[in-house]
XYZ file of N, CA, C and O in Angstrom:
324
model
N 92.700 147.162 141.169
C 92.726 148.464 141.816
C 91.298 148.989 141.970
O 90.559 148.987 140.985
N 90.890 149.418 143.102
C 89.725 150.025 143.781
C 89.216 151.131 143.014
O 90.024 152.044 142.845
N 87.923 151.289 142.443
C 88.134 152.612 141.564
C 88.218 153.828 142.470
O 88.201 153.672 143.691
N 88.309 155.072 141.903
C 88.665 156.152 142.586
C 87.409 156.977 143.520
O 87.762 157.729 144.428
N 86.616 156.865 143.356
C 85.025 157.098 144.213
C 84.932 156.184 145.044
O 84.302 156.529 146.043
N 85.363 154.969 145.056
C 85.111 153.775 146.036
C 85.667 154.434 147.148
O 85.210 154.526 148.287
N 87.190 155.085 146.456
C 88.054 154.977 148.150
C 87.838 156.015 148.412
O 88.050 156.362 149.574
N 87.360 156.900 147.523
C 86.711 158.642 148.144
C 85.495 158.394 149.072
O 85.448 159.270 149.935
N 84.475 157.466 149.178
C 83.419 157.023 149.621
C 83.842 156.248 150.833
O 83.192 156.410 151.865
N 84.948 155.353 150.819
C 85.345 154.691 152.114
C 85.926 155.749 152.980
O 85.536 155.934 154.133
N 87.172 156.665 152.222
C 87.519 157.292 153.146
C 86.295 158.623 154.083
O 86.302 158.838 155.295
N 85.466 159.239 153.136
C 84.548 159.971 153.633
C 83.705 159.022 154.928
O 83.684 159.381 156.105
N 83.051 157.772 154.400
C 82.819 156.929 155.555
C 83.827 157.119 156.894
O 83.174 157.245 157.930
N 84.788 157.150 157.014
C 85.814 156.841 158.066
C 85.524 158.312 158.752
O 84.863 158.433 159.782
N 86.089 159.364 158.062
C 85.739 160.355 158.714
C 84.440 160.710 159.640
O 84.433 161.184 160.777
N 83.216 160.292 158.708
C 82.673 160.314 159.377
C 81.859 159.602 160.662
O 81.136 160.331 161.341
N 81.958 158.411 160.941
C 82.390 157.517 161.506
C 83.388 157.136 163.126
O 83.190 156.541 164.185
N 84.595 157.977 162.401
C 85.550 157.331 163.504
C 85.371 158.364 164.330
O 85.304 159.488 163.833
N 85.247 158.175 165.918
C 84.977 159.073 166.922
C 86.139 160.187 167.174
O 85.870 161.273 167.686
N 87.389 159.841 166.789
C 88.201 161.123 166.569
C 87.841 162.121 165.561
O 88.591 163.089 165.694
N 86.922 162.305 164.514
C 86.875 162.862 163.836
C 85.681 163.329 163.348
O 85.596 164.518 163.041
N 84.492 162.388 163.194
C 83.291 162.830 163.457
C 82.822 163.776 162.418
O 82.004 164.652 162.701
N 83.421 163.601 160.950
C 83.731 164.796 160.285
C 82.286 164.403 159.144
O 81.762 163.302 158.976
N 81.992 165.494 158.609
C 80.560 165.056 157.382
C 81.762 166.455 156.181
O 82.089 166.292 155.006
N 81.983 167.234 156.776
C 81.926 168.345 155.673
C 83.391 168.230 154.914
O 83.889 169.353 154.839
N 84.046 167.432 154.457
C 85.748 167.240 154.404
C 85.417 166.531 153.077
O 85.022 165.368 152.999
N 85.696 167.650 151.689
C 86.132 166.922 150.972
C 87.056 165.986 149.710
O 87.907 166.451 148.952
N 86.606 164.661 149.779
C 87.627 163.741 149.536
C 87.928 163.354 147.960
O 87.034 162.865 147.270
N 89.151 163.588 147.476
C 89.312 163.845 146.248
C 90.047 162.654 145.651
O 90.919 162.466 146.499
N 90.284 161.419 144.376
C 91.518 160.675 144.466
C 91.898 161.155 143.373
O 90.981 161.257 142.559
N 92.673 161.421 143.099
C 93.667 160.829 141.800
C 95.167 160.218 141.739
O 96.207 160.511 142.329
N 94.901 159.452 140.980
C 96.367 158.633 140.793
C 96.359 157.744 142.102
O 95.433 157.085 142.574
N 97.587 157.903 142.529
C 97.651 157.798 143.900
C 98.197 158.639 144.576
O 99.391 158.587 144.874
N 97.530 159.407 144.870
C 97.346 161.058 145.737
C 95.734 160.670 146.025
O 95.129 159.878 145.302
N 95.184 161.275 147.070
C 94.021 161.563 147.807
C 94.023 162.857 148.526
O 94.727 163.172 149.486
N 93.301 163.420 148.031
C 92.925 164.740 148.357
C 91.875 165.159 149.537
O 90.687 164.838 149.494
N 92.477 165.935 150.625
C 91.023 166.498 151.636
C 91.174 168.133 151.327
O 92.172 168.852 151.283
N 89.913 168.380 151.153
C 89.767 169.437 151.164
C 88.924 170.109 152.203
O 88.457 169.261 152.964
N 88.624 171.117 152.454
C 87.833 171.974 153.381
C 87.737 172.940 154.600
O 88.652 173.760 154.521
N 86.893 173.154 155.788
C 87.931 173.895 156.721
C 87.161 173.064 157.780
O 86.190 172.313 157.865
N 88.016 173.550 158.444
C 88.651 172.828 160.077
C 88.752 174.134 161.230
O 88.901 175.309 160.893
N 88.671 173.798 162.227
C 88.595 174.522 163.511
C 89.795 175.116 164.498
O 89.926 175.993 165.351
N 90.579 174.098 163.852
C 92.090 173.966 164.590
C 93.172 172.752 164.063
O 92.917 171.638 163.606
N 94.615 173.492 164.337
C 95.302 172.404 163.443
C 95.136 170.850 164.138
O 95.129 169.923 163.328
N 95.066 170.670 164.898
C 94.656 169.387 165.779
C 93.415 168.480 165.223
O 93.288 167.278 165.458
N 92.688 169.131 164.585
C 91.421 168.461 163.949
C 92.291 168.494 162.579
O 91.879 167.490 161.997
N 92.841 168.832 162.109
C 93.350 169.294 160.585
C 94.302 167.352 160.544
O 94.051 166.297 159.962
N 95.230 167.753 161.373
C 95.934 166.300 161.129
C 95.448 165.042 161.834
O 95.755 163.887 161.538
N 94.699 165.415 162.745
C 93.835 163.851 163.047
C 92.629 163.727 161.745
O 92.761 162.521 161.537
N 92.011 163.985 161.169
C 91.632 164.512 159.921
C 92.354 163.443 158.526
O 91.847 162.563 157.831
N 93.588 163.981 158.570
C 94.148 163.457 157.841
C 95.034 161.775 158.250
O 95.296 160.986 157.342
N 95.326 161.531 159.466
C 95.620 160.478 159.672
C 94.379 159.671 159.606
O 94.510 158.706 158.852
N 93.241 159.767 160.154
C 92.095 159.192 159.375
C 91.706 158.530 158.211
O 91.101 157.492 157.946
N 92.432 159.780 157.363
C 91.852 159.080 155.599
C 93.638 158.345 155.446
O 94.005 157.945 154.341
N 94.274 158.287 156.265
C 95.459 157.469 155.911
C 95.746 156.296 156.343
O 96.652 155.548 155.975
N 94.629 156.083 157.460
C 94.371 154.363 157.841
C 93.523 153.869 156.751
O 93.687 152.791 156.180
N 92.227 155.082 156.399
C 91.302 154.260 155.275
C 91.538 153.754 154.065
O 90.941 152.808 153.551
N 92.618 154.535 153.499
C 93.516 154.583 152.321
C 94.880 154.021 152.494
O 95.834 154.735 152.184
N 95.061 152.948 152.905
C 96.551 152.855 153.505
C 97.173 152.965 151.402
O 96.449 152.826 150.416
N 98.498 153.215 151.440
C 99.161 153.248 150.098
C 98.474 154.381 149.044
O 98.967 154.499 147.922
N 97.543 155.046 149.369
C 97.722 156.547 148.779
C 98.746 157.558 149.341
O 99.184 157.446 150.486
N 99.135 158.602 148.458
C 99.801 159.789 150.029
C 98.323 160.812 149.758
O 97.617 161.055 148.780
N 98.331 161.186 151.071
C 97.349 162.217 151.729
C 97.985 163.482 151.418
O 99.085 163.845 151.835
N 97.010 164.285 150.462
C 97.567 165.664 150.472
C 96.474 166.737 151.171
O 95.426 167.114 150.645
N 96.918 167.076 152.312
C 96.018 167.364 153.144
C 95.885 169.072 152.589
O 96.929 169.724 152.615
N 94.844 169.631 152.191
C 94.687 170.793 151.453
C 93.721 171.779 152.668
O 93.318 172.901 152.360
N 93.476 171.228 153.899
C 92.561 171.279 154.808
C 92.379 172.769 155.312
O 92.931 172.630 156.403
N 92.038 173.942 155.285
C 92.438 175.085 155.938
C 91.463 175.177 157.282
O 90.284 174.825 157.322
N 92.410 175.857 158.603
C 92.132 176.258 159.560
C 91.504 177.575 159.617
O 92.183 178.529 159.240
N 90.138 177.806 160.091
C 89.492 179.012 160.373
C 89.457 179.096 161.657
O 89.601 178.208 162.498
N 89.127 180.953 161.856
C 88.903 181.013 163.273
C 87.997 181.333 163.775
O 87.468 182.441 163.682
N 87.489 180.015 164.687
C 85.798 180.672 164.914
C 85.916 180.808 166.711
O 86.120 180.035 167.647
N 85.707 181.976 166.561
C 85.160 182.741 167.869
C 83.815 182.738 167.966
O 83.080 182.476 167.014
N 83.338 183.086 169.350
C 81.938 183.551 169.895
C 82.011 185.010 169.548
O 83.123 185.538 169.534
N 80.793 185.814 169.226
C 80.871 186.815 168.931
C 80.931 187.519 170.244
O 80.324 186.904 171.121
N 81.650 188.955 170.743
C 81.963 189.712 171.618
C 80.592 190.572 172.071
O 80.480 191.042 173.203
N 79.730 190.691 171.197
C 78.334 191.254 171.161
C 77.698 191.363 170.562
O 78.124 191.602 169.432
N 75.933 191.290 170.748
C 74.991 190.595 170.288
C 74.886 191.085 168.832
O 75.318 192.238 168.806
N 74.506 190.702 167.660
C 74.699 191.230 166.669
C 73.122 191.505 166.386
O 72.204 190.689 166.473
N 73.034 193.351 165.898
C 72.110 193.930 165.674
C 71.487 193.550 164.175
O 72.186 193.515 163.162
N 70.002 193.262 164.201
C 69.547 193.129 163.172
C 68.231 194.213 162.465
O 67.793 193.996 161.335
């Protein structure tokens, strides 16, 4: 069995890496066999391509996708400093 940083390190590789996802800031947790993502995301669409990602890299962990969606807008006007 792969130790548990190996596949936190492969799967972070993948993310960042695979052109669906393109991801650096997502992070990747194992225990047992559970694998953990943590962090935030833009939209649920990045959230589960995200997670199907670390579930090709990890095939036979389950993905507990912990991922939260923020909402980022352009600001409406210029912000005074």
């Amino acid at each position: 069995m792969e130790a548990p940083q190996y596949v936190a390190a492969r799967v972070q590789g993948a993310l960042a890496e695979d052109e669906r996802t393109n991801e650096l800031g997502i992070r990747v947790d194992v225990r047992g066999e559970q694998l953990f993502l943590r962090g935030q995301v833009s939209c649920e669409e990045r959230r589960e391509l995200i997670a199907d990602v670390a579930s090709e890299a990890a095939p036979g962990l389950v993905v507990r996708n912990e991922l939260t969606v923020v909402d980022v807008r352009t600001p409406e006007e210029e912000e005074k400093l």
